PDB file of N, CA and C in Angstrom:
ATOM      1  N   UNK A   1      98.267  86.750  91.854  1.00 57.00           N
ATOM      2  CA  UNK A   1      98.794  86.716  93.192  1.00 57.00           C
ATOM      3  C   UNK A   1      98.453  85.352  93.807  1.00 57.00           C
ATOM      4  N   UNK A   2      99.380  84.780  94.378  1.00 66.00           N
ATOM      5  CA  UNK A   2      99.481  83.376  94.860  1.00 66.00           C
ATOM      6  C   UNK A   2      98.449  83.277  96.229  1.00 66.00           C
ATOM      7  N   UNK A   3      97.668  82.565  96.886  1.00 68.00           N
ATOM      8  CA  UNK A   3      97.459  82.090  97.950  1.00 68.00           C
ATOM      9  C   UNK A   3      98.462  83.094  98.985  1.00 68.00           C
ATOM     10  N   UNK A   4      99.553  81.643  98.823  1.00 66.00           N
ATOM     11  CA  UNK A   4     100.636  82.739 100.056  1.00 66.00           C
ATOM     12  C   UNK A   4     100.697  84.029  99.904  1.00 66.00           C
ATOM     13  N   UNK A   5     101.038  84.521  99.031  1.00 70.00           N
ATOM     14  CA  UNK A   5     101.278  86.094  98.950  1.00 70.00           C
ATOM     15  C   UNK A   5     100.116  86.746  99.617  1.00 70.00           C
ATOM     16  N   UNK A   6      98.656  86.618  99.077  1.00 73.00           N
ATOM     17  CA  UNK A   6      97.279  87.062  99.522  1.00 73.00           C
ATOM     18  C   UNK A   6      97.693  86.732 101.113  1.00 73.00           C
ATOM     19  N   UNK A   7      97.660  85.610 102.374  1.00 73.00           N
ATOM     20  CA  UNK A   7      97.930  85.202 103.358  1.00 73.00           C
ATOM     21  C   UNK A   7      99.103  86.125 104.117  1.00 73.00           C
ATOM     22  N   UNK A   8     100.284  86.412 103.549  1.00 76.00           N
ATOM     23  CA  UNK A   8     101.305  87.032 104.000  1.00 76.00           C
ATOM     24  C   UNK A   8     100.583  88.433 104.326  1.00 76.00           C
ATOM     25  N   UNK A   9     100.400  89.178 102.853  1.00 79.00           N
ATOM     26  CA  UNK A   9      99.771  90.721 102.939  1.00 79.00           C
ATOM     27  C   UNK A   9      98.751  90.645 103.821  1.00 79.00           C
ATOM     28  N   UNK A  10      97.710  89.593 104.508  1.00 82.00           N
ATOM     29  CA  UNK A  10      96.492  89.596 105.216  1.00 82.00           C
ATOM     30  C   UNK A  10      97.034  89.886 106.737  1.00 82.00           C
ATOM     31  N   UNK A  11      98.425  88.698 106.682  1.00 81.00           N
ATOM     32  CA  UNK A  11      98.910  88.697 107.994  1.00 81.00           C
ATOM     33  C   UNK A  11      99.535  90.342 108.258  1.00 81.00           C
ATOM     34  N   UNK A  12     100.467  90.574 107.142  1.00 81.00           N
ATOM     35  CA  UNK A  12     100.796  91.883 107.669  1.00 81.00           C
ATOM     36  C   UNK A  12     100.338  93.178 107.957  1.00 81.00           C
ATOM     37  N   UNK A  13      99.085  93.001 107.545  1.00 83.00           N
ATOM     38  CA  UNK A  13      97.984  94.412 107.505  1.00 83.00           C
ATOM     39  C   UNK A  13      97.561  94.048 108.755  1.00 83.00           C
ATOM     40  N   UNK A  14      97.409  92.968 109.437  1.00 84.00           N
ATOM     41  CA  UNK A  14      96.613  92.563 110.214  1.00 84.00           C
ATOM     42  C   UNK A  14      97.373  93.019 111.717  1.00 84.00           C
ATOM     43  N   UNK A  15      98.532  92.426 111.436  1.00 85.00           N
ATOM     44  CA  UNK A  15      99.418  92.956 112.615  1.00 85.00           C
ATOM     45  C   UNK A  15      99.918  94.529 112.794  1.00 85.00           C
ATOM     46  N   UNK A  16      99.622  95.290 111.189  1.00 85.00           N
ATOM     47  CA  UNK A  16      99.727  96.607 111.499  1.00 85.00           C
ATOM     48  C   UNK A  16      99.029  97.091 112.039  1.00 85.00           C
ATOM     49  N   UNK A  17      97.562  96.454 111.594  1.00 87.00           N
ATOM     50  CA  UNK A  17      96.489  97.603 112.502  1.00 87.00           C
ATOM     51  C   UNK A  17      96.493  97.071 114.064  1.00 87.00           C
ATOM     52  N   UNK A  18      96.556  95.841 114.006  1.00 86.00           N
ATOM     53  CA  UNK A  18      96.248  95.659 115.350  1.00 86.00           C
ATOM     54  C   UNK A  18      97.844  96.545 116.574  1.00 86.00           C
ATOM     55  N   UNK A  19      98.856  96.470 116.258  1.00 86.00           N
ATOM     56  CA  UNK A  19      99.973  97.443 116.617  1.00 86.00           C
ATOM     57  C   UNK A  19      99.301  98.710 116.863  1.00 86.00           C
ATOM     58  N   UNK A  20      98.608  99.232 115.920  1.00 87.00           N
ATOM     59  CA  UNK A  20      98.367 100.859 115.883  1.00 87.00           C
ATOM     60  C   UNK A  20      97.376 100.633 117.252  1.00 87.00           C
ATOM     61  N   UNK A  21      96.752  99.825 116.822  1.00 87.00           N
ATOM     62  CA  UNK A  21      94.936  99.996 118.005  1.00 87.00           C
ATOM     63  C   UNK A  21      95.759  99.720 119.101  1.00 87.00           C
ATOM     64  N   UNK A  22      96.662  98.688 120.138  1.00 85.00           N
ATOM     65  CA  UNK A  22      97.124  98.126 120.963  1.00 85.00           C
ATOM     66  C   UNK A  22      97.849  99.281 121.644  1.00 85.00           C
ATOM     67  N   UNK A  23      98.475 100.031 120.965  1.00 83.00           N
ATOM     68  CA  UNK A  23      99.344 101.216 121.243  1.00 83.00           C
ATOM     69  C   UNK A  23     100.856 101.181 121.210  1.00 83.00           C
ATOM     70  N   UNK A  24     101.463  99.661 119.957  1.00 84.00           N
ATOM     71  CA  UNK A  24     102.841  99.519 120.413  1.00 84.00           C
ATOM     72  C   UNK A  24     103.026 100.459 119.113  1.00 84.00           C
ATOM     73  N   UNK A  25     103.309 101.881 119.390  1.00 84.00           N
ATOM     74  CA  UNK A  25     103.316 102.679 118.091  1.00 84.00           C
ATOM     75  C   UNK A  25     104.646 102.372 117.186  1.00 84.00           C
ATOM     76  N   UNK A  26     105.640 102.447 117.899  1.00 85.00           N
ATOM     77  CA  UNK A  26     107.279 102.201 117.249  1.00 85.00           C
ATOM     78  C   UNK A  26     106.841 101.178 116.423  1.00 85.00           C
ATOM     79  N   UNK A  27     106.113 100.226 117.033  1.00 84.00           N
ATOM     80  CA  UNK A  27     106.194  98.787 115.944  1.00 84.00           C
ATOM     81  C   UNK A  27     105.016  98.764 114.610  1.00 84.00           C
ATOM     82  N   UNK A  28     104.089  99.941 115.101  1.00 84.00           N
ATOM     83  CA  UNK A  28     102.960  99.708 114.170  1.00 84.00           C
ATOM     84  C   UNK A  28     103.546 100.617 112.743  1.00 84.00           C
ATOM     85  N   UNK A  29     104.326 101.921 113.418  1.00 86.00           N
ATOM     86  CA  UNK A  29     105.193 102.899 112.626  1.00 86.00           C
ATOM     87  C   UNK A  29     105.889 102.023 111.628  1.00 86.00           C
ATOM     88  N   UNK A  30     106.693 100.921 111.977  1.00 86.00           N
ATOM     89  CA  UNK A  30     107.713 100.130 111.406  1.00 86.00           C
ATOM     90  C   UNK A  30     106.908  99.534 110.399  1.00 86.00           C
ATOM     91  N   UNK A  31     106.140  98.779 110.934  1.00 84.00           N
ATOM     92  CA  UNK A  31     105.273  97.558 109.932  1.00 84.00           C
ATOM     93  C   UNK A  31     104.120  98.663 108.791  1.00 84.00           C
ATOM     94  N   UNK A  32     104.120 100.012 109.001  1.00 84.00           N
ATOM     95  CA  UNK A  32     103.509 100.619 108.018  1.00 84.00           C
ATOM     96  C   UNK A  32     104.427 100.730 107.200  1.00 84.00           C
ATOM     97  N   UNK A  33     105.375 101.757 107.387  1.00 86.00           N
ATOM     98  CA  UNK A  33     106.728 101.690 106.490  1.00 86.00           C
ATOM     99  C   UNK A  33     106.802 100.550 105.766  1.00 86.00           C
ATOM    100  N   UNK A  34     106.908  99.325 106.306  1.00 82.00           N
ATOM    101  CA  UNK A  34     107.381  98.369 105.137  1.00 82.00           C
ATOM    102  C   UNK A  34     105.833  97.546 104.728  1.00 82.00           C
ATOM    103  N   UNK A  35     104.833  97.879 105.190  1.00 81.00           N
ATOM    104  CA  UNK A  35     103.630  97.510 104.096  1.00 81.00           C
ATOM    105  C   UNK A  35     103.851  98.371 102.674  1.00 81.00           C
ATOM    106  N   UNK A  36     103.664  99.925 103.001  1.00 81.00           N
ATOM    107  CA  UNK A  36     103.738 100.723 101.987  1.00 81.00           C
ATOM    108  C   UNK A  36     104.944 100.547 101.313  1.00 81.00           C
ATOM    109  N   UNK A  37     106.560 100.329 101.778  1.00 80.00           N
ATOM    110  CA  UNK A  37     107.513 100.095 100.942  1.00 80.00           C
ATOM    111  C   UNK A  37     106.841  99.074  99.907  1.00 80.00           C
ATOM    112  N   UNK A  38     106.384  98.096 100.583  1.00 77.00           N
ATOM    113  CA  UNK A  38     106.195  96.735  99.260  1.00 77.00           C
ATOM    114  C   UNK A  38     104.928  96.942  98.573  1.00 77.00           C
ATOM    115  N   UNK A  39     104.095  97.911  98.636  1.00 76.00           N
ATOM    116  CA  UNK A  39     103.065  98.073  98.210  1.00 76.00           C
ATOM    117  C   UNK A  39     103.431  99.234  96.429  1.00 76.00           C
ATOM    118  N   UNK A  40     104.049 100.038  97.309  1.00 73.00           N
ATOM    119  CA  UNK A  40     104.996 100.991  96.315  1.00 73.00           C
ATOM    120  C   UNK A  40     105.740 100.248  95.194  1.00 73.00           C
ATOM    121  N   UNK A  41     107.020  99.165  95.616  1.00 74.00           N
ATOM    122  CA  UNK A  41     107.764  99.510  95.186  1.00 74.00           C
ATOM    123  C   UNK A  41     107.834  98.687  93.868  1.00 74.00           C
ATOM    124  N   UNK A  42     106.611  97.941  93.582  1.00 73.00           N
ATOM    125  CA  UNK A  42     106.587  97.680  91.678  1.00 73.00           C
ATOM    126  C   UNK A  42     106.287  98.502  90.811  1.00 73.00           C
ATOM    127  N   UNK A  43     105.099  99.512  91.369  1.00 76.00           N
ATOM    128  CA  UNK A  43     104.777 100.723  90.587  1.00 76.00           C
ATOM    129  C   UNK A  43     106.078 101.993  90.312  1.00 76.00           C
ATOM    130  N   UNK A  44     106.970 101.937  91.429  1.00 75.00           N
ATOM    131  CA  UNK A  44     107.918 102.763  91.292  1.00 75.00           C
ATOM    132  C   UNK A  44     109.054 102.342  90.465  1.00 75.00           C
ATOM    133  N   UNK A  45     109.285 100.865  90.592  1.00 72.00           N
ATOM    134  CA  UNK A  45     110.552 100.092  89.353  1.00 72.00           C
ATOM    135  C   UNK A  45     109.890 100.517  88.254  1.00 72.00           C
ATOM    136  N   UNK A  46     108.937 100.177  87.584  1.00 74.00           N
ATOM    137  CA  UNK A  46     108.802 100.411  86.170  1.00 74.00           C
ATOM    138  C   UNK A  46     108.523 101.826  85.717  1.00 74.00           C
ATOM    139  N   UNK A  47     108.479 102.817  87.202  1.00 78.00           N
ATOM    140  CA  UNK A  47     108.115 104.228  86.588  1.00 78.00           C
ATOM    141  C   UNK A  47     109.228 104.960  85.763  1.00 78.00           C
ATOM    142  N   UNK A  48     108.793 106.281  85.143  1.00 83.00           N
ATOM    143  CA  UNK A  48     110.254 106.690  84.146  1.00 83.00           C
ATOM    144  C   UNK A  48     110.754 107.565  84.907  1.00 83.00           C
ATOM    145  N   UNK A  49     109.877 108.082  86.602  1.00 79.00           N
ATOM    146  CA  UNK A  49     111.407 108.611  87.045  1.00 79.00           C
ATOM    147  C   UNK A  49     112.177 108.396  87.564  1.00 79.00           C
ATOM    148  N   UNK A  50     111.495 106.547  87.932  1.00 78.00           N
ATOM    149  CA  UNK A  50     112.905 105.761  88.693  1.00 78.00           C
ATOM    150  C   UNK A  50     114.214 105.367  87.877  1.00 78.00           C
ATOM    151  N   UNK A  51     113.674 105.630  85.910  1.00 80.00           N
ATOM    152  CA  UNK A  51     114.730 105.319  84.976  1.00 80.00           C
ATOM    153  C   UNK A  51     116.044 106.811  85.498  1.00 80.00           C
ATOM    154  N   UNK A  52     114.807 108.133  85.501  1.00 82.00           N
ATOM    155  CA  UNK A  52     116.131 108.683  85.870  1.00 82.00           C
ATOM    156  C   UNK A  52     116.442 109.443  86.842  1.00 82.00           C
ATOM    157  N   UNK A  53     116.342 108.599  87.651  1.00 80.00           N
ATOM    158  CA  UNK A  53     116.561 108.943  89.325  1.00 80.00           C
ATOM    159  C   UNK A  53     118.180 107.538  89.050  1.00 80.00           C
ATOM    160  N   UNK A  54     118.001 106.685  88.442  1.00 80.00           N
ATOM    161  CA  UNK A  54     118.822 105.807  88.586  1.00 80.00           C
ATOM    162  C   UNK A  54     119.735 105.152  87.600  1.00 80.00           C
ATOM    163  N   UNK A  55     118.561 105.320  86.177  1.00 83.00           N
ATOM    164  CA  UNK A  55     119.876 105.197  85.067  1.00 83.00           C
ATOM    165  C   UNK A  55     118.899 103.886  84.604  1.00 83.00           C
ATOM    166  N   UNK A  56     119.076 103.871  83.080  1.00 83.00           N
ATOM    167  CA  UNK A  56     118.339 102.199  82.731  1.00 83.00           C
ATOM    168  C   UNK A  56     118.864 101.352  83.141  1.00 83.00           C
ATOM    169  N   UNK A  57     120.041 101.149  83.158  1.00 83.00           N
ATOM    170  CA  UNK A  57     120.929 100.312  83.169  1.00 83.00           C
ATOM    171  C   UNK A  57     120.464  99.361  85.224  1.00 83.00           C
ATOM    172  N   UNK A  58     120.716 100.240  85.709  1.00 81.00           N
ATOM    173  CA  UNK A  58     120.474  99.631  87.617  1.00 81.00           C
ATOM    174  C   UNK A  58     118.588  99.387  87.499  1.00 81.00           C
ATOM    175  N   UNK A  59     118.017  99.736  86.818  1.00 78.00           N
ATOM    176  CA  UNK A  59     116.568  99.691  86.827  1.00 78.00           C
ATOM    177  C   UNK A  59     116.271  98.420  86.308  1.00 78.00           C
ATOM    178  N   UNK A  60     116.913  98.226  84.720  1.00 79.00           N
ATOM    179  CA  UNK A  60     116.973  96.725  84.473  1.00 79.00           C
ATOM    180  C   UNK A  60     117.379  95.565  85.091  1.00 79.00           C
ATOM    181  N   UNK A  61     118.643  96.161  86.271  1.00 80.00           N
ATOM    182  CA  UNK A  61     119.156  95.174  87.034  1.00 80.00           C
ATOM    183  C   UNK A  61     118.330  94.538  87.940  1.00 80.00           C
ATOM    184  N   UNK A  62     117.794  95.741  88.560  1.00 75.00           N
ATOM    185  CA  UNK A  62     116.719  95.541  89.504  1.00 75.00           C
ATOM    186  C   UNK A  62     115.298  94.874  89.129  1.00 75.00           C
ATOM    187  N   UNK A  63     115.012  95.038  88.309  1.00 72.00           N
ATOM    188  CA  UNK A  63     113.591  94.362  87.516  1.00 72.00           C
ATOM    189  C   UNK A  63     114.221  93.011  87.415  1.00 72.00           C
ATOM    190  N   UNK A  64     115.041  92.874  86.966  1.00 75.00           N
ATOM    191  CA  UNK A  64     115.608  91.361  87.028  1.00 75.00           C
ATOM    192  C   UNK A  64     115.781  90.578  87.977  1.00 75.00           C
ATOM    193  N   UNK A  65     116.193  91.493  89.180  1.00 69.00           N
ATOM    194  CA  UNK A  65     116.742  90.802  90.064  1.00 69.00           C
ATOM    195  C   UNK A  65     115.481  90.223  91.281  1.00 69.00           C
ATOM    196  N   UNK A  66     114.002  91.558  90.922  1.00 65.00           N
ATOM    197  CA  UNK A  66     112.794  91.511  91.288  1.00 65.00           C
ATOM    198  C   UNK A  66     112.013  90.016  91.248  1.00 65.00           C
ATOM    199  N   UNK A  67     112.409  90.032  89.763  1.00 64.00           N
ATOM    200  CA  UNK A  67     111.612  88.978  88.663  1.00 64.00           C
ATOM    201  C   UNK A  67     112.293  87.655  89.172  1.00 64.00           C
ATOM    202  N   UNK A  68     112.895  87.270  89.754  1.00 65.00           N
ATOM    203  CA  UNK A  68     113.869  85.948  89.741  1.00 65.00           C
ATOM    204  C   UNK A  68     113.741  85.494  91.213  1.00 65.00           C
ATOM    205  N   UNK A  69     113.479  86.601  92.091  1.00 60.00           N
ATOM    206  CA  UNK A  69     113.715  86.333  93.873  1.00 60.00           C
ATOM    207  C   UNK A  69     112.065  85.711  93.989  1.00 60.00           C
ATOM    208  N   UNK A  70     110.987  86.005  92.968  1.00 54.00           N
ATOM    209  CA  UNK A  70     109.591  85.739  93.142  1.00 54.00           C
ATOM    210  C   UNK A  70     109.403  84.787  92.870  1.00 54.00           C
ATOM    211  N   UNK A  71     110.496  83.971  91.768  1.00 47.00           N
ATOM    212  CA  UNK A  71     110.287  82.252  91.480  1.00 47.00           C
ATOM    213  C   UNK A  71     110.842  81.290  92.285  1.00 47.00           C
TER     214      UNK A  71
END
């Protein structure tokens, strides 16, 4: 994991909790959702029931398309 990446995830945990404690709930709600989306969603591409929830074929697409947006 890169610097930035470590920095980004610091910033965004950071602004979640502080949302939750502050009381802007809608926004702290939001920024949990998409911590946990990105926290999830490598363990869930390579799992076998995302092969068939979706088919190899869109799973490979997606691993690819994962693998290429990170370089």
């Amino acid at each position: 994991m890169s610097n930035v990446t470590r920095i980004n995830w610091f910033v965004l945990v950071y602004l979640t909790i502080w949302c939750w404690v502050d009381g802007f709930t809608t926004t702290a709600f939001a920024l949990t959702v998409l911590v946990s989306f990105e926290a999830l969603w490598s363990p869930f591409i390579h799992s076998k029931l995302a092969v068939k929830l979706f088919g190899q074929d869109t799973m490979d697409l997606l691993q690819q398309k994962s693998a290429t947006s990170r370089h």
